[in-house]
PDB file of C-alpha atoms and ligand atoms in Angstrom:
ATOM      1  CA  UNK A   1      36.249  29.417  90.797  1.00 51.00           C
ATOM      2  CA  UNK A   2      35.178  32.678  90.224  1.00 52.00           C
ATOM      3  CA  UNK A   3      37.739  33.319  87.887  1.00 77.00           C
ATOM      4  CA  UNK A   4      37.705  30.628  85.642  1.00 91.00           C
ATOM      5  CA  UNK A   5      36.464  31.265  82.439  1.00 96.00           C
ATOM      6  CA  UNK A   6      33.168  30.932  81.286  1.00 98.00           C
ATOM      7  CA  UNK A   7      31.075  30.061  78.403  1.00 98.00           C
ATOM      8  CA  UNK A   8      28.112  32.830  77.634  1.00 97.00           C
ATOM      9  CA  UNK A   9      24.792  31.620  76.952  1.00 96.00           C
ATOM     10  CA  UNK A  10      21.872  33.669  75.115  1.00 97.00           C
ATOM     11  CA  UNK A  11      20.254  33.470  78.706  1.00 98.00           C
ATOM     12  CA  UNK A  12      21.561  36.136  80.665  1.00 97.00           C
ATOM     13  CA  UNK A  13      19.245  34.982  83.670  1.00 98.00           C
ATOM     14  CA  UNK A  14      21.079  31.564  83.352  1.00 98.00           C
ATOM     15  CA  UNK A  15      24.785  32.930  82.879  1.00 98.00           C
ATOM     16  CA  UNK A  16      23.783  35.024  86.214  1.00 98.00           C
ATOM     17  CA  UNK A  17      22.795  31.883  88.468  1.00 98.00           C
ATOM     18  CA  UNK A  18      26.065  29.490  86.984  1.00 98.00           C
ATOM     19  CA  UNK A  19      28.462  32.446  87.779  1.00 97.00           C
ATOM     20  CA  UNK A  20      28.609  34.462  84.684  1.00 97.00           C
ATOM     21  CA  UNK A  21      27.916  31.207  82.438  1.00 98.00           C
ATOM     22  CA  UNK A  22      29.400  27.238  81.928  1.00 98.00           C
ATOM     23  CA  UNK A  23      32.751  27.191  83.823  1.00 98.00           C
ATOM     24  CA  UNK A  24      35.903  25.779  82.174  1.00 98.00           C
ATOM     25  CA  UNK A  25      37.896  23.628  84.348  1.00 98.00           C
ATOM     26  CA  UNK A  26      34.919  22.461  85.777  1.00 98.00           C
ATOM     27  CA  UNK A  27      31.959  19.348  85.560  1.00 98.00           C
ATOM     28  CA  UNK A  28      28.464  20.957  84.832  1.00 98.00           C
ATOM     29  CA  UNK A  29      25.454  18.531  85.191  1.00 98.00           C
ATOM     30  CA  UNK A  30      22.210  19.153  84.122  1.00 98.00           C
ATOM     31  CA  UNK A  31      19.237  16.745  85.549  1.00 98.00           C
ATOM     32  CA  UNK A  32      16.225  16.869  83.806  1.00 97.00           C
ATOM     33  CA  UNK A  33      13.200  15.041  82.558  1.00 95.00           C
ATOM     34  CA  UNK A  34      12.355  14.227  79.108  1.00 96.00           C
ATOM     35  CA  UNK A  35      11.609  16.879  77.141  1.00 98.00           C
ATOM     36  CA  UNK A  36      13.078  19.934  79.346  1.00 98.00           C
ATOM     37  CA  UNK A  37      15.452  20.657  77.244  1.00 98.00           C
ATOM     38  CA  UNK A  38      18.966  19.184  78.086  1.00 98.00           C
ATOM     39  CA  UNK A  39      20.047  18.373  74.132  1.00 98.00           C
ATOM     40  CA  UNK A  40      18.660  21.453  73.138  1.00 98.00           C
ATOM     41  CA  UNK A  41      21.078  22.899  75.905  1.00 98.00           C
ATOM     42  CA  UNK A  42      23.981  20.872  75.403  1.00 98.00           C
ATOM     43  CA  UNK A  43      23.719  21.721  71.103  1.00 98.00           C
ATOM     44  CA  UNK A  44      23.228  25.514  72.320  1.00 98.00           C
ATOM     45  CA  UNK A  45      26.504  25.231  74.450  1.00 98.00           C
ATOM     46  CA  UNK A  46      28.309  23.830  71.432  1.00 98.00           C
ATOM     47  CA  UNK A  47      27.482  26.895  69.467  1.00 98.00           C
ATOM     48  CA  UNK A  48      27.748  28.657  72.190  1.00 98.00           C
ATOM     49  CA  UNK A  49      31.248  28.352  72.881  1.00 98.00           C
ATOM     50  CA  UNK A  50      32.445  29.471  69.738  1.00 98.00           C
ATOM     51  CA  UNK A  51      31.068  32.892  70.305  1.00 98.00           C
ATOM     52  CA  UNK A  52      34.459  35.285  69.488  1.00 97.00           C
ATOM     53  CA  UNK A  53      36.295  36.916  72.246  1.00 97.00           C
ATOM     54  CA  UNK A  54      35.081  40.393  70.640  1.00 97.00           C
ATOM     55  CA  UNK A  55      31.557  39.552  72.102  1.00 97.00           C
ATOM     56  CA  UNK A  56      33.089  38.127  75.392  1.00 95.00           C
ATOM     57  CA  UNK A  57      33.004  34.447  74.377  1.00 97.00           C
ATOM     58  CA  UNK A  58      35.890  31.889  74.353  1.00 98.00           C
ATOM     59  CA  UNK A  59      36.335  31.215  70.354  1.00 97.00           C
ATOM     60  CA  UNK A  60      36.791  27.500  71.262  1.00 98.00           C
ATOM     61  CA  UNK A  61      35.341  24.391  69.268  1.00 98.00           C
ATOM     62  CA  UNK A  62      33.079  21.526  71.149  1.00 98.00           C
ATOM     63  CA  UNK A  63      33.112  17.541  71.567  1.00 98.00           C
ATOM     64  CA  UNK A  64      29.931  16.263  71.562  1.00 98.00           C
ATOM     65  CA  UNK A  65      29.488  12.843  73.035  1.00 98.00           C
ATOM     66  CA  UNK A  66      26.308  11.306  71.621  1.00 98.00           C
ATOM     67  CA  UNK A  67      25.113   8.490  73.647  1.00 98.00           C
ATOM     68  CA  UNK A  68      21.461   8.620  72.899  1.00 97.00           C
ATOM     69  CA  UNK A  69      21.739   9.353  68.992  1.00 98.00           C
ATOM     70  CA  UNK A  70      19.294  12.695  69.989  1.00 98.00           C
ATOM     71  CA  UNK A  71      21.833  15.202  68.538  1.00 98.00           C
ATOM     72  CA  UNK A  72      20.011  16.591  64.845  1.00 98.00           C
ATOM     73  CA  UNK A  73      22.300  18.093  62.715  1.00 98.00           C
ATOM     74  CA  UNK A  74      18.928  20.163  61.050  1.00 98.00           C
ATOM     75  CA  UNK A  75      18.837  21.640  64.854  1.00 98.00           C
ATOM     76  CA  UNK A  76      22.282  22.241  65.184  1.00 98.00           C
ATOM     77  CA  UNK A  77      21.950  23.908  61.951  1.00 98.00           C
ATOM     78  CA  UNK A  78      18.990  26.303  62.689  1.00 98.00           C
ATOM     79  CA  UNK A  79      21.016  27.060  66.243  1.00 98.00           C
ATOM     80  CA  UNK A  80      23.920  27.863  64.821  1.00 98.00           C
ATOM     81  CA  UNK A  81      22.182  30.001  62.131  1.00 98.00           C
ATOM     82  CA  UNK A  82      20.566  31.894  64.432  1.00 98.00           C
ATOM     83  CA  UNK A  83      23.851  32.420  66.408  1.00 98.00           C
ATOM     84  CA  UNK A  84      25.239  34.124  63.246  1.00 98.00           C
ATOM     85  CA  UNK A  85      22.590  36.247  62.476  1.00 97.00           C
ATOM     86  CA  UNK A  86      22.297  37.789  66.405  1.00 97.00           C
ATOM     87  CA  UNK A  87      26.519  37.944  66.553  1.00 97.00           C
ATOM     88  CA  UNK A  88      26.566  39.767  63.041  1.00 97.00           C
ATOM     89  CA  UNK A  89      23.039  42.275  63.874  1.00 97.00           C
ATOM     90  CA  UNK A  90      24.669  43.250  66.928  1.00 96.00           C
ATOM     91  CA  UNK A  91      27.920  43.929  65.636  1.00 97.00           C
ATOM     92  CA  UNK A  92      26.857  46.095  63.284  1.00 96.00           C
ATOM     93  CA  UNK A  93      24.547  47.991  65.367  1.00 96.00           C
ATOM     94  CA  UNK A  94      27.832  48.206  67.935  1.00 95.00           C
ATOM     95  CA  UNK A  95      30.013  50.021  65.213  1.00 93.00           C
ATOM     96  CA  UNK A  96      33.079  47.869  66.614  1.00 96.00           C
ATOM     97  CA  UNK A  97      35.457  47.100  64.249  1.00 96.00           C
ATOM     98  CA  UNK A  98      36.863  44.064  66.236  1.00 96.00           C
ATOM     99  CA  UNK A  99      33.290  42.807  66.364  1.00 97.00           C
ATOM    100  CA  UNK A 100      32.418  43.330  62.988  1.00 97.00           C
ATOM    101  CA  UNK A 101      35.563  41.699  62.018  1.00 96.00           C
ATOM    102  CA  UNK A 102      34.782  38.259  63.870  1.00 97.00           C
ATOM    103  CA  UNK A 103      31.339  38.637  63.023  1.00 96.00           C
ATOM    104  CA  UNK A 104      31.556  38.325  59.690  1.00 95.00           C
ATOM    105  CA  UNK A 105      34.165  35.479  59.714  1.00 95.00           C
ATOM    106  CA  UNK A 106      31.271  33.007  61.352  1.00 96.00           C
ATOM    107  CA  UNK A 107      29.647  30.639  59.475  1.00 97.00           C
ATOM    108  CA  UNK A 108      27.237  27.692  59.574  1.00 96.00           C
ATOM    109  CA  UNK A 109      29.614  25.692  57.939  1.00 97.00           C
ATOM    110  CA  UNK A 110      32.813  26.722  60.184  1.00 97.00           C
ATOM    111  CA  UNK A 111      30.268  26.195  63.695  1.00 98.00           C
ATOM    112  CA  UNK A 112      29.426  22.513  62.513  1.00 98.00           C
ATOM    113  CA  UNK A 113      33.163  21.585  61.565  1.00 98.00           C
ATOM    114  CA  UNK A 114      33.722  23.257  65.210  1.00 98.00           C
ATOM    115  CA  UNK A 115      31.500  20.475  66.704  1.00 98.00           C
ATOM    116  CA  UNK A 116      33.284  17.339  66.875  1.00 98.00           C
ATOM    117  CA  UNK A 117      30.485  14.371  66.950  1.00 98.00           C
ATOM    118  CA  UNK A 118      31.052  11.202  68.598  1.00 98.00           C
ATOM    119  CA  UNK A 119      28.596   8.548  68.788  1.00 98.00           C
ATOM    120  CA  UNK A 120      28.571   5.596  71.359  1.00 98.00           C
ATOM    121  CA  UNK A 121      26.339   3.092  71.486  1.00 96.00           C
ATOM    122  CA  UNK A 122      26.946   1.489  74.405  1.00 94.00           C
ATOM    123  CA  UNK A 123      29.058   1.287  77.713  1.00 93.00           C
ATOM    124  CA  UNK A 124      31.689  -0.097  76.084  1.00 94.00           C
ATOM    125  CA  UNK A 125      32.307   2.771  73.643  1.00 97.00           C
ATOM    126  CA  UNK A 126      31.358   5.328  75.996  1.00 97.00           C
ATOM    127  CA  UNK A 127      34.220   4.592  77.958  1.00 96.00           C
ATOM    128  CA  UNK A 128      36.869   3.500  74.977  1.00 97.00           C
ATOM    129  CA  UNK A 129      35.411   7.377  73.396  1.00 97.00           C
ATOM    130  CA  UNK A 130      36.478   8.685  77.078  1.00 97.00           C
ATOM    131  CA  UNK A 131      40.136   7.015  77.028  1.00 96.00           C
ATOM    132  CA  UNK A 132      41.037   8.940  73.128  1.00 97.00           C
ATOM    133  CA  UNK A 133      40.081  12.119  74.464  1.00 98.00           C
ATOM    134  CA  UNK A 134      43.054  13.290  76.061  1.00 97.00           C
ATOM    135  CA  UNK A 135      45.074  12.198  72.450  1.00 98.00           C
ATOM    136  CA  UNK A 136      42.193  13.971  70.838  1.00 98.00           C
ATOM    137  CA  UNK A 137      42.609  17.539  73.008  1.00 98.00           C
ATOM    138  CA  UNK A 138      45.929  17.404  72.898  1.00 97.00           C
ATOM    139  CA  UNK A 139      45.210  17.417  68.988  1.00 98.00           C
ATOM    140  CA  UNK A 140      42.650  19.948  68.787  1.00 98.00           C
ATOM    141  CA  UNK A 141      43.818  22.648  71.338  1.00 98.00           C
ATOM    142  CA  UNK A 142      40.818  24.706  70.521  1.00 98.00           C
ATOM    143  CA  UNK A 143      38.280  22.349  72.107  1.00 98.00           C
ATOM    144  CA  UNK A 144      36.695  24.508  75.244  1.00 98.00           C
ATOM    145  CA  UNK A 145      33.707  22.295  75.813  1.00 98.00           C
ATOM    146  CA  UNK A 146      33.056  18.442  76.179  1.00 98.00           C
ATOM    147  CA  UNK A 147      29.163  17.429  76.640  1.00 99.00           C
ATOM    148  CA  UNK A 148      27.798  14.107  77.153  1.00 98.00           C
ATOM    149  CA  UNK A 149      24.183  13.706  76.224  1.00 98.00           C
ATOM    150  CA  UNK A 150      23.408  11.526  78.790  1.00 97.00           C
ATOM    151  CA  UNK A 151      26.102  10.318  80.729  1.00 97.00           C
ATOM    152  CA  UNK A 152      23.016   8.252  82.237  1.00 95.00           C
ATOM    153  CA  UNK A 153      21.722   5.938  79.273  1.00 95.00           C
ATOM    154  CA  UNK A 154      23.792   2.988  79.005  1.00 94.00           C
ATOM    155  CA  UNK A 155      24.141   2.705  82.922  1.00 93.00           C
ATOM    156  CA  UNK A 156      20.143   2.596  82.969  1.00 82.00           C
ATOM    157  CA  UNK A 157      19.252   0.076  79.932  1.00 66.00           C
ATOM    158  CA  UNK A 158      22.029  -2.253  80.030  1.00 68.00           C
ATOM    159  CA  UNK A 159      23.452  -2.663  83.867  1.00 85.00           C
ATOM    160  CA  UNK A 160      22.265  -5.701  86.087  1.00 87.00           C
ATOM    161  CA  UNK A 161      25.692  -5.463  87.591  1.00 91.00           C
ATOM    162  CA  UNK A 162      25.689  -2.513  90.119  1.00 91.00           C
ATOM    163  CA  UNK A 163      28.918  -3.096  91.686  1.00 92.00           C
ATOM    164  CA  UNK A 164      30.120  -3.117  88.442  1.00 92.00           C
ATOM    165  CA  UNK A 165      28.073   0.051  87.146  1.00 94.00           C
ATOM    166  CA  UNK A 166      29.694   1.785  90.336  1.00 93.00           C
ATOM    167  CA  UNK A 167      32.839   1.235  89.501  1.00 94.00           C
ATOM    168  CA  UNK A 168      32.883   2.293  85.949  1.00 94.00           C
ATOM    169  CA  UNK A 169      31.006   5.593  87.108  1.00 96.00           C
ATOM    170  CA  UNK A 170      33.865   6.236  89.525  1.00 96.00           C
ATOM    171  CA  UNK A 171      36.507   5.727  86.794  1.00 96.00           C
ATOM    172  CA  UNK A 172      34.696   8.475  84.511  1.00 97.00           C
ATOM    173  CA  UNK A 173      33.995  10.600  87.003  1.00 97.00           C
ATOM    174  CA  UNK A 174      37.484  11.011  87.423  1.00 97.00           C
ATOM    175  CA  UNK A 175      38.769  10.736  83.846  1.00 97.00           C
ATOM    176  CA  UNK A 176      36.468  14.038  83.348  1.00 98.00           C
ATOM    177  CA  UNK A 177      37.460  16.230  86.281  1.00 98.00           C
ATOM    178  CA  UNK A 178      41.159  15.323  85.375  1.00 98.00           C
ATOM    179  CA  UNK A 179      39.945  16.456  81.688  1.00 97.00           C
ATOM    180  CA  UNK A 180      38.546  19.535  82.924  1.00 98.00           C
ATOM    181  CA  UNK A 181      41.146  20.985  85.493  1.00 97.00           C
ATOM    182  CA  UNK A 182      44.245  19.589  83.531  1.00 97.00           C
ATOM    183  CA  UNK A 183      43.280  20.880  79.777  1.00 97.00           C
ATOM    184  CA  UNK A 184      40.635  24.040  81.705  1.00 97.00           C
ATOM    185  CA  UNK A 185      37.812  22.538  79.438  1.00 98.00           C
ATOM    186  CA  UNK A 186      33.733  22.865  80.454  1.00 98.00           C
ATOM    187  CA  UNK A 187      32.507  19.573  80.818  1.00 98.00           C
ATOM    188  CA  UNK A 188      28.719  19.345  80.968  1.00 99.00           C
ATOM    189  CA  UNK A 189      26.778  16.303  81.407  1.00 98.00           C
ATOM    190  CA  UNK A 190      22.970  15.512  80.333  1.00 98.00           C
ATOM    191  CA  UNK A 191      21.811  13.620  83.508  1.00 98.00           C
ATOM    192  CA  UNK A 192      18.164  11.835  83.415  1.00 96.00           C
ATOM    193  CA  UNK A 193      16.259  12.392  86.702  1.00 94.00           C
ATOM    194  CA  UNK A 194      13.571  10.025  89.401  1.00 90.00           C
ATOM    195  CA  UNK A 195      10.576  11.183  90.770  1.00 87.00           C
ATOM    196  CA  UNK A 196      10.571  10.697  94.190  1.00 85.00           C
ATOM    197  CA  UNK A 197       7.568  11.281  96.815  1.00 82.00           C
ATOM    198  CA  UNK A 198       9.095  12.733 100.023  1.00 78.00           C
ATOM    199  CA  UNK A 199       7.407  12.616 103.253  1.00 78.00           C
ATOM    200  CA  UNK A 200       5.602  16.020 102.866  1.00 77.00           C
ATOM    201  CA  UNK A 201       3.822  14.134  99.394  1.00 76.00           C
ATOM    202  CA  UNK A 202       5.438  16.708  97.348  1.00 76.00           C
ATOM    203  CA  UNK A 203       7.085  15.018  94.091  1.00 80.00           C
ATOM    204  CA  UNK A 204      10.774  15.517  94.197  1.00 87.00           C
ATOM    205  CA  UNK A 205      13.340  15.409  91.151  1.00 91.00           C
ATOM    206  CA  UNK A 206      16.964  13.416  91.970  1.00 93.00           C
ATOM    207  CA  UNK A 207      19.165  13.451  89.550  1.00 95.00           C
ATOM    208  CA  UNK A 208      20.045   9.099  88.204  1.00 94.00           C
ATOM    209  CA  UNK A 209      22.840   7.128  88.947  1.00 94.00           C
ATOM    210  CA  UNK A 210      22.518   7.299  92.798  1.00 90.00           C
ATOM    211  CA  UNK A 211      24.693   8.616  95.657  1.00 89.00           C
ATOM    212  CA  UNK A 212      28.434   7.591  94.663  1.00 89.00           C
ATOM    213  CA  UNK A 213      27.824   9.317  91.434  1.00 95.00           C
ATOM    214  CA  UNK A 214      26.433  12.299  93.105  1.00 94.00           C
ATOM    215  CA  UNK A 215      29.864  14.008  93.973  1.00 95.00           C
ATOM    216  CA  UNK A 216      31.046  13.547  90.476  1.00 97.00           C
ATOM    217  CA  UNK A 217      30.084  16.990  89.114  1.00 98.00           C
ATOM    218  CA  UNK A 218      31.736  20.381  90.378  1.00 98.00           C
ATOM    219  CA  UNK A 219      27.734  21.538  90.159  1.00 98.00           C
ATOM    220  CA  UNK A 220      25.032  20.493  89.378  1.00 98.00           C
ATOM    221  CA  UNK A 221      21.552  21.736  88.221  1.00 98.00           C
ATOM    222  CA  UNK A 222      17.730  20.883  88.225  1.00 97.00           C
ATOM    223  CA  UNK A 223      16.358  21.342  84.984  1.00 97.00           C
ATOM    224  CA  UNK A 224      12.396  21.672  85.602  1.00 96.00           C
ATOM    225  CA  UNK A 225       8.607  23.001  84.295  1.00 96.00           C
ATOM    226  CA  UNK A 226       7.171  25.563  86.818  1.00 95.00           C
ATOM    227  CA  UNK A 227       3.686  25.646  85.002  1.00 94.00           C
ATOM    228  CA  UNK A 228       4.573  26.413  81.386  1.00 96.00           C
ATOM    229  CA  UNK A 229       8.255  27.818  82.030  1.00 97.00           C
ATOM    230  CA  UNK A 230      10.997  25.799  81.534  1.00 98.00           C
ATOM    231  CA  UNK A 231      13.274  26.272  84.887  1.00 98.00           C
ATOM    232  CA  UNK A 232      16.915  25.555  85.677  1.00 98.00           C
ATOM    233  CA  UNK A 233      17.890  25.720  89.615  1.00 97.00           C
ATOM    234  CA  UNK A 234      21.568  25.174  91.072  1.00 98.00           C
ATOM    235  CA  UNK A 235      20.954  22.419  93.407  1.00 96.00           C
ATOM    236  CA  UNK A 236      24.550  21.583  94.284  1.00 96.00           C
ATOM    237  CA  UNK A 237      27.246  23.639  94.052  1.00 97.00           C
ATOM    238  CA  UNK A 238      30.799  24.374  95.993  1.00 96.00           C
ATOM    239  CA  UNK A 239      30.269  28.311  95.655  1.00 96.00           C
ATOM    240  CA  UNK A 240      26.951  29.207  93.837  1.00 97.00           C
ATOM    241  CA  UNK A 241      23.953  30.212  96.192  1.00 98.00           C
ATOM    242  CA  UNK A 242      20.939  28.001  95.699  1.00 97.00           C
ATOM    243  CA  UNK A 243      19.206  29.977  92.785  1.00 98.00           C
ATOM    244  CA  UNK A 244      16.339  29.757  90.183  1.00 98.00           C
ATOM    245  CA  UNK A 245      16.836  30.838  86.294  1.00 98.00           C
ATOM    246  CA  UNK A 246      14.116  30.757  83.727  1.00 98.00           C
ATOM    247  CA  UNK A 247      14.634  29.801  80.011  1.00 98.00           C
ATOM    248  CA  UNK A 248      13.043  29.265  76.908  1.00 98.00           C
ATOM    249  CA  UNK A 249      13.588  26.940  73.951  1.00 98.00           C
ATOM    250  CA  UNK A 250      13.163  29.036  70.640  1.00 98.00           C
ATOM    251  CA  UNK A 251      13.667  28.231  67.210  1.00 98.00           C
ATOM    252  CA  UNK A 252      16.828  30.077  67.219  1.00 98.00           C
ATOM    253  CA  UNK A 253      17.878  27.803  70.398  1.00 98.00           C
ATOM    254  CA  UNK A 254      17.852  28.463  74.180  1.00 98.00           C
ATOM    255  CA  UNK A 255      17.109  32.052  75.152  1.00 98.00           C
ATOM    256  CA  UNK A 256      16.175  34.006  78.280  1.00 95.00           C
TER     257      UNK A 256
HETATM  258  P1  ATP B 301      15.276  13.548  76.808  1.00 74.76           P
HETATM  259  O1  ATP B 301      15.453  13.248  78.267  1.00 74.76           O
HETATM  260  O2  ATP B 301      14.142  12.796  76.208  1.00 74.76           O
HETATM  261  O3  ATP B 301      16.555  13.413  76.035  1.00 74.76           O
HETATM  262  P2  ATP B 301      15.672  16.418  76.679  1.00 74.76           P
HETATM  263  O4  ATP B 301      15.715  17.021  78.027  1.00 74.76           O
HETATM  264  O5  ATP B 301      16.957  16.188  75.992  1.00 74.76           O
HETATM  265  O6  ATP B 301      14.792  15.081  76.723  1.00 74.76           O
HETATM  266  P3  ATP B 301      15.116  18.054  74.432  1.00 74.76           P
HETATM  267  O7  ATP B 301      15.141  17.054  73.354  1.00 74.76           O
HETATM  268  O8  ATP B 301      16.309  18.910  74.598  1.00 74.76           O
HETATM  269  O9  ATP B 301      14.742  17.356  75.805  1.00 74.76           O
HETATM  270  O10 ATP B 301      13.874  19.027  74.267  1.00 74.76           O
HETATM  271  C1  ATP B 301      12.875  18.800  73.315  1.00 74.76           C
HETATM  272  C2  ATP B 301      11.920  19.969  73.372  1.00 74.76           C
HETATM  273  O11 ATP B 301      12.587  21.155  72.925  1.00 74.76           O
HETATM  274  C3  ATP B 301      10.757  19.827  72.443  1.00 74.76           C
HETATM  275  O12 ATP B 301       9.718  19.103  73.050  1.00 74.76           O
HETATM  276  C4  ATP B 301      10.360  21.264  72.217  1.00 74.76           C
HETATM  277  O13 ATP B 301       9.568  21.722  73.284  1.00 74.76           O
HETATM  278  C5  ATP B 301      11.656  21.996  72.284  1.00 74.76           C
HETATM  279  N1  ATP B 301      12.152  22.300  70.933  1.00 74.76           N
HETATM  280  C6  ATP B 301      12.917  21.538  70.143  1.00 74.76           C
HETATM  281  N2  ATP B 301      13.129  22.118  68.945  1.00 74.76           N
HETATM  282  C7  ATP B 301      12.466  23.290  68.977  1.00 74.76           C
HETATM  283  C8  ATP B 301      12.265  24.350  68.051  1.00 74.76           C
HETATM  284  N3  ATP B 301      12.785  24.332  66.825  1.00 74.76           N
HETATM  285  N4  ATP B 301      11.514  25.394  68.435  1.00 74.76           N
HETATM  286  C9  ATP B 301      10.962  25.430  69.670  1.00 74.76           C
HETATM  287  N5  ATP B 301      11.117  24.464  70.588  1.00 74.76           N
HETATM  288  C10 ATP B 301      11.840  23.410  70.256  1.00 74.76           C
HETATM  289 MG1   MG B 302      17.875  14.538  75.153  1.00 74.76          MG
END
């Protein structure tokens, strides 16, 4: 795992704790309550992953699977300003011709025709959106990152029938590991989260969609407020130790 490649954040603290940033090949979830910061995450990571290989990024392009209607283009449009601006100051304070080169070849315009919006408004499409992606990757080769903001809101609103809800989890769960390790793209999931009250009374934060659903993700992480700092700590993973990252939520996007 260590060697898959990664997508680079503008967090350095959070690249450290995933591993040296989002893993391809691999199913990222982030749990969080409202207002943390998971769309602002997953519209970062869409940006994000376009960074050029001069700066250590992977160049790709980005589904975004919209189930909440959350994703603002005006956002997306500040973030990927902002993305720009740093790539093309620090390329020309680097003097590096390759840099300056791919630097200067971003644009506002080329990141949003790099993010590739879906909308679904219910279960239904959510999982009819999941069966054209392979056709779609196979069609756009350049697509490094698929995120799902939430993979949790039409299996909390609309589902009386659990055994039912279980089942269709299962089916996704697979469709996107089989995504991610045959076609080595990130997949990252927005997860909501329950408070729980465990025996010591100390508030605890589980990630939705119950135990079955648990095992889908390769990792996954706690996205939390320790007093006014917005925290993200790996609370499942196969190979990364159990560690704490702090980040911030700028206008220019997520940060360290
Ligand atoms: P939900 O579960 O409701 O979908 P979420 O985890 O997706 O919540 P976000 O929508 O990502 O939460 O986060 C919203 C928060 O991000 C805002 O409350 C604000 O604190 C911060 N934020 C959004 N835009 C900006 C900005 N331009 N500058 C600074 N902070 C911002
Ligand atoms: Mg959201």
């Amino acid at each position: 795992e260590a060697a898959a490649k990664r997508i680079i954040t503008f967090c350095p603290e959070l690249d450290q704790v995933l591993g040296g940033g989002i893993a391809s090949g691999q199913i990222t979830e982030f749990c969080g309550v409202p207002g943390v910061g998971k769309t602002q995450l997953g519209i970062q990571l869409a940006v994000d992953v376009q960074i050029p290989e001069a700066f250590g990024g992977l160049a790709g392009s980005a589904v975004y699977i919209d189930t909440e209607g959350s994703f603002m283009v005006e956002r997306a449009v500040e973030i990927a300003d902002a993305c720009c601006r740093h790539l093309q100051r620090s390329a020309a304070n680097s003097g590096d011709q390759a840099k300056q080169q791919s630097a200067s070849a971003l644009s506002r315009d080329s990141m949003l025709a790099n993010i590739h919006y879906f909308r679904v408004r219910d279960h239904v499409e959510q999982l009819a959106a999941l069966q054209t992606l392979p056709n779609f990757l196979q069609q756009h080769p350049q697509v490094r990152l698929i995120v799902i903001d939430s993979i949790t809101f039409h299996f909390r609103q609309d589902f009386q029938d659990m055994a039912l809800r279980t089942r269709i989890l299962a089916q996704m769960a697979q469709q996107l590991m089989q995504l991610a390790e045959d076609r080595d793209v990130a997949v990252v999931l927005m997860n909501q989260v329950t408070t729980k009250i465990s025996g010591d009374d100390q508030t605890r934060l589980v990630p939705a969609l119950g135990d079955s659903w648990a095992h889908a993700a390769t990792s996954r992480v706690i996205l939390f407020w320790q007093d006014q700092t917005r925290c993200a700590f790996i609370y499942k993973s196969p190979y990364l130790p159990a560690r704490t990252a702090q980040f911030h939520i700028t206008p220019e996007g997520v940060r360290g």
